[in-house]
Structure formats: C-alpha cells, structure tokens
Coordinates of C-alpha atoms and ligand atoms in Angstrom, one line a residue:
M200 CA 43.5 -17.8 13.9
T201 CA 41.2 -16.4 16.6
A202 CA 37.8 -18.2 16.7
Q203 CA 35.3 -15.6 15.7
P204 CA 31.5 -15.6 15.6
L205 CA 29.5 -16.0 12.4
V206 CA 26.0 -14.6 11.9
Q207 CA 23.6 -16.9 10.0
L208 CA 21.8 -15.2 7.1
S209 CA 18.3 -16.1 5.9
D210 CA 19.6 -17.5 2.6
G211 CA 21.7 -20.1 4.3
N212 CA 25.0 -18.2 4.1
A213 CA 26.9 -16.8 7.1
I214 CA 28.8 -13.6 7.6
P215 CA 31.7 -13.1 10.1
Q216 CA 30.3 -10.8 12.7
L217 CA 33.3 -8.5 12.8
G218 CA 34.7 -7.0 9.6
L219 CA 37.0 -4.1 8.5
G220 CA 35.4 -1.0 7.1
V221 CA 37.4 0.9 4.4
W222 CA 35.5 4.1 3.8
Q223 CA 37.7 7.1 3.1
T224 CA 40.7 4.9 2.5
P225 CA 42.6 5.5 -0.8
N226 CA 43.6 2.5 -2.9
D227 CA 47.2 2.3 -1.8
V228 CA 46.3 2.5 1.9
A229 CA 43.5 0.0 1.4
V230 CA 45.9 -2.6 0.2
E231 CA 47.9 -2.4 3.4
A232 CA 44.9 -2.1 5.7
V233 CA 43.2 -5.2 4.2
R234 CA 46.4 -7.2 4.3
T235 CA 47.1 -6.2 7.9
A236 CA 43.5 -7.0 8.9
L237 CA 43.5 -10.5 7.3
E238 CA 46.9 -11.3 8.9
A239 CA 45.4 -10.2 12.2
G240 CA 42.5 -12.7 11.8
Y241 CA 39.7 -10.6 10.2
R242 CA 37.8 -12.5 7.5
H243 CA 35.4 -9.8 6.4
V244 CA 35.9 -6.5 4.5
D245 CA 33.3 -3.9 3.7
T246 CA 33.8 -1.7 0.7
A247 CA 31.6 0.1 -1.9
A248 CA 32.0 1.3 -5.4
I249 CA 31.8 4.9 -4.2
Y250 CA 34.7 4.5 -1.9
G251 CA 36.9 4.3 -5.0
N252 CA 39.1 1.6 -3.4
E253 CA 37.8 -1.7 -4.7
E254 CA 41.1 -2.2 -6.7
G255 CA 43.1 -1.6 -3.5
V256 CA 40.9 -4.0 -1.5
G257 CA 41.4 -6.7 -4.2
H258 CA 45.1 -6.2 -4.1
G259 CA 45.0 -6.5 -0.3
L260 CA 43.0 -9.7 -0.5
R261 CA 45.5 -11.2 -2.9
A262 CA 48.5 -10.0 -0.9
A263 CA 47.2 -11.9 2.1
G264 CA 47.1 -15.0 0.0
L265 CA 44.1 -16.7 1.8
P266 CA 41.8 -19.1 -0.1
R267 CA 39.0 -17.0 -1.6
R268 CA 36.2 -18.8 0.2
E269 CA 37.7 -17.9 3.6
V270 CA 37.2 -14.1 3.2
F271 CA 33.8 -12.4 3.1
V272 CA 33.7 -9.4 0.8
T273 CA 30.9 -6.9 0.7
T274 CA 30.5 -4.1 -1.9
K275 CA 27.6 -1.7 -2.7
V276 CA 25.8 -0.3 -5.7
W277 CA 26.1 3.4 -5.7
N278 CA 23.0 5.6 -6.0
E279 CA 23.8 6.8 -9.5
E280 CA 23.8 3.2 -10.7
Q281 CA 20.2 2.6 -9.5
G282 CA 17.9 0.8 -11.9
Y283 CA 17.7 -2.9 -13.0
D284 CA 20.2 -2.9 -15.9
E285 CA 22.4 -0.3 -14.2
A286 CA 22.7 -2.3 -11.0
L287 CA 23.7 -5.4 -12.9
R288 CA 26.3 -3.4 -14.8
A289 CA 27.6 -1.9 -11.6
A290 CA 27.9 -5.3 -10.0
R291 CA 30.0 -6.5 -12.9
A292 CA 32.2 -3.4 -12.8
S293 CA 32.8 -3.8 -9.0
L294 CA 33.8 -7.4 -9.6
Q295 CA 36.2 -6.4 -12.3
R296 CA 37.8 -3.7 -10.0
L297 CA 38.0 -6.2 -7.1
G298 CA 39.4 -8.9 -9.3
L299 CA 36.8 -11.4 -8.0
E300 CA 34.3 -13.6 -9.8
Q301 CA 31.7 -13.1 -7.0
V302 CA 31.2 -11.0 -3.9
D303 CA 29.8 -12.5 -0.8
L304 CA 27.4 -9.7 -0.2
L305 CA 26.1 -7.0 -2.6
L306 CA 24.1 -4.1 -1.1
I307 CA 22.0 -1.2 -2.4
H308 CA 24.0 1.6 -0.8
W309 CA 21.1 4.0 -0.1
P310 CA 17.4 3.8 -1.0
S311 CA 17.7 7.3 -2.5
P312 CA 13.9 7.5 -2.6
W313 CA 13.8 10.7 -4.6
R314 CA 15.1 8.7 -7.6
G315 CA 12.2 6.3 -7.3
K316 CA 14.3 3.4 -8.5
Y317 CA 15.1 1.3 -5.5
I318 CA 12.6 -1.4 -6.3
E319 CA 14.0 -1.9 -9.8
T320 CA 17.4 -1.8 -8.3
W321 CA 16.5 -4.6 -5.9
K322 CA 15.2 -6.7 -8.8
G323 CA 18.6 -6.2 -10.4
L324 CA 20.3 -7.5 -7.2
V325 CA 18.0 -10.5 -7.2
Q326 CA 19.1 -11.2 -10.8
A327 CA 22.7 -10.6 -9.8
Q328 CA 22.5 -13.3 -7.2
K329 CA 20.9 -15.7 -9.7
D330 CA 23.7 -14.9 -12.2
G331 CA 26.2 -15.8 -9.5
L332 CA 27.7 -12.3 -9.2
A333 CA 26.8 -12.2 -5.4
R334 CA 26.3 -15.0 -3.0
S335 CA 24.0 -12.9 -0.8
I336 CA 22.1 -9.6 -1.4
G337 CA 21.1 -6.9 1.0
V338 CA 20.5 -3.2 1.5
S339 CA 21.9 -0.3 3.4
N340 CA 20.3 2.7 4.9
F341 CA 16.8 1.3 4.3
E342 CA 14.1 2.7 6.5
P343 CA 11.3 0.2 7.4
E344 CA 9.0 1.6 4.6
H345 CA 11.7 0.9 2.0
L346 CA 12.4 -2.6 3.4
E347 CA 8.7 -3.5 3.4
R348 CA 8.2 -2.2 -0.1
I349 CA 10.9 -4.3 -1.7
I350 CA 9.8 -7.4 0.2
G351 CA 6.2 -6.8 -0.8
E352 CA 7.0 -6.2 -4.5
T353 CA 9.5 -9.0 -5.0
G354 CA 8.9 -11.6 -2.2
V355 CA 12.7 -11.5 -1.6
A356 CA 13.9 -10.2 1.7
P357 CA 17.4 -8.8 1.9
V358 CA 19.7 -10.8 4.2
L359 CA 20.9 -7.7 6.0
N360 CA 20.4 -4.0 6.3
Q361 CA 23.6 -1.9 7.0
I362 CA 22.6 1.2 8.9
E363 CA 24.2 3.9 11.0
L364 CA 24.3 2.5 14.5
H365 CA 26.5 3.2 17.6
P366 CA 25.9 3.8 21.3
R367 CA 24.7 7.3 20.7
F368 CA 22.3 6.2 18.0
Q369 CA 21.1 2.8 18.8
Q370 CA 18.3 2.4 16.2
K371 CA 16.1 0.1 18.4
A372 CA 13.0 0.5 16.2
A373 CA 14.8 -0.2 12.9
R374 CA 16.5 -3.2 14.5
A375 CA 13.1 -4.6 15.5
V376 CA 11.7 -4.1 12.0
N377 CA 14.7 -5.8 10.5
A378 CA 14.5 -8.7 12.9
A379 CA 10.7 -9.1 12.2
H380 CA 11.6 -9.7 8.5
G381 CA 14.6 -12.0 9.3
V382 CA 17.0 -9.3 8.2
K383 CA 20.2 -9.0 10.2
T384 CA 21.3 -5.5 11.2
E385 CA 24.9 -4.3 10.5
S386 CA 26.3 -1.2 12.2
W387 CA 28.1 1.4 10.1
S388 CA 30.1 4.1 11.8
P389 CA 30.1 1.8 14.9
L390 CA 32.6 3.9 16.8
G391 CA 30.6 7.1 15.9
Q392 CA 33.5 7.9 13.5
G393 CA 35.8 8.0 16.5
R394 CA 33.7 10.5 18.5
L395 CA 32.5 8.0 21.0
L396 CA 36.0 7.0 22.0
T397 CA 36.3 9.8 24.5
D398 CA 32.9 9.3 26.1
P399 CA 33.4 9.1 29.9
V400 CA 30.9 6.2 30.3
I401 CA 32.8 4.2 27.7
A402 CA 36.2 5.2 29.2
N403 CA 35.1 3.9 32.7
I404 CA 33.9 0.6 31.4
A405 CA 37.2 0.3 29.4
R406 CA 39.2 0.9 32.6
K407 CA 37.1 -1.7 34.5
H408 CA 37.9 -4.4 31.9
G409 CA 41.5 -3.3 31.2
R410 CA 40.4 -2.7 27.6
T411 CA 40.3 0.3 25.2
P412 CA 37.2 2.4 24.5
A413 CA 37.2 1.0 20.9
Q414 CA 37.2 -2.5 22.2
V415 CA 34.3 -1.8 24.6
I416 CA 32.2 -0.3 21.8
I417 CA 32.9 -3.1 19.4
R418 CA 32.1 -5.6 22.2
W419 CA 28.8 -3.8 22.7
H420 CA 27.9 -4.3 19.0
L421 CA 28.8 -8.0 19.2
D422 CA 26.9 -8.5 22.5
N423 CA 23.8 -6.9 20.8
E424 CA 24.1 -9.5 18.0
L425 CA 25.0 -6.8 15.4
V426 CA 27.4 -7.3 12.5
V427 CA 30.0 -4.6 13.0
I428 CA 32.6 -3.1 10.6
P429 CA 34.9 -0.6 12.4
K430 CA 37.4 1.3 10.2
S431 CA 41.0 1.9 10.9
V432 CA 44.1 2.1 8.6
T433 CA 46.5 2.1 11.6
P434 CA 48.0 -1.4 12.0
H435 CA 48.0 -1.4 15.8
R436 CA 44.4 -0.2 15.9
I437 CA 43.3 -2.7 13.2
R438 CA 44.7 -5.4 15.5
E439 CA 43.2 -3.8 18.7
N440 CA 39.8 -3.7 17.1
F441 CA 39.9 -7.4 16.4
N442 CA 41.1 -8.3 19.9
V443 CA 37.6 -8.4 21.4
F444 CA 36.8 -12.0 21.8
G445 CA 38.3 -12.6 25.2
F446 CA 35.9 -10.6 27.3
R447 CA 32.2 -9.7 27.6
L448 CA 30.3 -6.7 29.0
D449 CA 28.1 -7.3 32.1
A450 CA 24.5 -6.2 32.7
D451 CA 25.7 -2.9 34.3
D452 CA 27.9 -2.1 31.4
M453 CA 25.1 -2.8 28.9
A454 CA 22.7 -0.6 30.9
A455 CA 25.2 2.3 31.1
I456 CA 25.9 2.2 27.4
G457 CA 22.2 1.7 26.7
A458 CA 21.6 5.0 28.4
L459 CA 23.8 6.9 25.9
D460 CA 21.1 6.4 23.2
D461 CA 20.0 9.8 21.8
P462 CA 17.4 10.3 19.1
E463 CA 19.5 13.2 17.9
G464 CA 22.7 11.1 17.8
R465 CA 22.7 10.6 14.1
I466 CA 26.0 11.6 12.5
G467 CA 25.4 10.8 8.8
S468 CA 22.6 11.7 6.4
H469 CA 19.0 10.8 7.0
P470 CA 18.0 8.1 4.3
L471 CA 14.6 9.8 3.8
H472 CA 16.0 13.2 3.1
A473 CA 19.5 12.6 1.5
K474 CA 19.5 14.1 -2.0
F475 CA 22.3 12.0 -3.3
Ligands
NAD47 P1 34.0 4.2 12.6 O1 32.8 4.5 13.5 O2 34.4 2.8 12.3 O3 35.2 5.1 13.1 C1 36.4 5.1 12.4 C2 37.4 6.0 13.0 O4 37.6 5.8 14.4 C3 38.8 5.9 12.4 O5 38.9 6.7 11.3 C4 39.7 6.3 13.5 O6 39.8 7.7 13.5 C5 38.9 5.9 14.8 N1 39.4 4.6 15.3 C6 39.2 3.4 14.8 N2 39.7 2.4 15.6 C7 40.3 3.1 16.6 C8 41.0 2.7 17.8 N3 41.2 1.4 18.1 N4 41.5 3.7 18.6 C9 41.3 5.0 18.3 N5 40.7 5.4 17.3 C10 40.1 4.5 16.4 O7 33.6 5.0 11.2 P2 33.3 4.8 9.7 O8 34.5 4.6 8.9 O9 32.4 5.9 9.3 O10 32.4 3.4 9.7 C11 33.0 2.1 9.5 C12 32.6 1.6 8.2 O11 31.2 1.5 8.0 C13 33.1 2.4 7.0 O12 34.5 2.2 6.8 C14 32.3 1.8 5.9 O13 32.8 0.5 5.5 C15 31.0 1.6 6.6 N6 30.0 2.8 6.3 C16 29.0 2.5 5.6 C17 28.1 3.6 5.3 C18 26.8 3.3 4.4 O14 26.2 4.3 4.0 N7 26.5 2.1 4.2 C19 28.3 4.9 5.8 C20 29.5 5.1 6.6 C21 30.3 4.0 6.9

C-alpha cells in the first residue's frame, strides 16, 4: 500500500489526510466506488446521513475486506436531526445503516443557526463519543462564531471543521481560527466540484509536473496541511486522485495557485444564511 500521511487530531486519534468523498453517489454506485478506492490504497471515506448512501458505503467497506481499524469512516448528523436526543438517535441510525459499531468521526453537518440547536447537538455528539458511537467528533460548515460558542459552552473543541475550500475559495481566515483552537481544517468540494480542473493556471502547473489538474489541486490541499476528500465514482479517476504522493508543488506553483483565491469563489451555501 502507498505510504500516506496522517493528520494528528487533538483527541489523540489520527485521520488519513486524503479520503474519498461520496456525495451524490447512489448506494449501488457507492459500493463500487468505496471498494475501488480501498483497493487503490485509500483508507478514509466521507459520507453523511443525508447522502442516502451509508448502506452502500458499508457494503463497499465489507467488500474490500480490510480490518475495520484500518479504514477511517466519517459520517454526519443532518440538520433535521439537530438536538441532543435527536443527534444520539441519528448517530445510532447511521451506524445501523453503515453496519458498523462505531464511526471514526461524527460531524454536525451544518450549524443551521436559524434552528438554534447546534449547541445542544454538540452536547449530543460529546455524549455519542462517551458512549463509544464515534471515536472522534467534529463539525462541518461552522463559522468562527459557531465554533467559539460550542467550545465556550461545553469546553470541548471539535477535532476538525469540514468547510468548502478550494483554490478559488481558500478560507484563510477560517483556517486561522480553526488552527487557533487546535481544530484541523478539512476541504469539501476540493476540486471546486470539477470546475477548477480547466483553470489555465492549474493546467500549466499540471503540464510542468507531468500530472493532471486534479492531482495538482489535491497536492495543493495536502501541501497546505488540509485534510482533503475529492469525489469520483470513475475507477481510473479514483486511482488518479490517490496517485499524488510522488511529487510536491514548488514555491512558484503555490504562489500561482494562491493568487486564484477569490472572496466571491464560494460554490455552496453560506452557513450563516442557509435555511436548511
Ligand atoms: P469535488 O470538488 O470533489 O469534485 C468532484 C467532481 O470533480 C466529480 O464529480 C467529477 O466530476 C470531478 N472529478 C473528480 N476527480 C476527477 C479527475 N481526476 N478528473 C476529472 N474530473 C474529476 O466535489 P464534491 O463532491 O462536492 O466534494 C467532495 C466531497 O466533499 C463530497 O463528496 C462530500 O463527501 C464532501 N462534501 C461535504 C459538504 C458538507 O457540507 N460538509 C458539502 C459538499 C461536499
């Protein structure tokens, strides 16, 4: 298996820095994508209750036949399940669908501030970890104010915050706040949902290294010490996206990609305004 970097988490656990994302992947497709990824060397899969594919992910994990402790599995509590009891119930339901006794990482999917429940939900995740349902707990789409509130109210910091992050939306301020609290940053839509793959700056760097645009972008996340979960269901792309450990970007490449940052570059919803 290819040697791959691990990122140390504040609770003593570690997460493989590169994982497979499975958003918008139906159950039957997820089985094959997960199996292909694990055979290619991935040891980390990112799903969520709302993706509707936890069963497929579980089947894919079993099809690959690796020892359970060798694969890092993340799932997320959906917004409609926010609340203390609801989050615990949601965690158990996810485990049942996945066919696992424990996930490696359980996240609150969105703060959904209009519901006014993310602090209670976080307390539910703290209990879920105590109950052994999750080895580590974290958040997704949390703005600095949400992060600081849950830490202030519970004294428990999430190990990680999974946020939209790619060369066109680099989230430097959010990364700094995460880091100040010992919270690792994980990049969702790391390829800009595929839109960044035709960017001429990325294409030039790819040519220079004899790599593909996707590999250059994934390498950029790795070189920025971000956890990264590119999605593909196409076997050769799943393998391509993992074949990123044999090269590094130089200072010129990093500067050129750094200059692509755009405050308007967000693709997904704004966590403060999303009404779901
Ligand atoms: P992404 O940025 O990973 O882009 C995926 C798309 O890029 C693919 O569908 C494919 O069209 C293309 N692609 C991938 N590899 C390629 C390659 N080698 N060559 C050519 N094209 C390629 O997009 P994403 O799925 O939005 O994000 C990745 C993961 O992040 C998701 O699957 C999910 O696990 C997670 N995510 C989380 C949240 C959240 O709210 N927490 C939101 C969105 C995504």
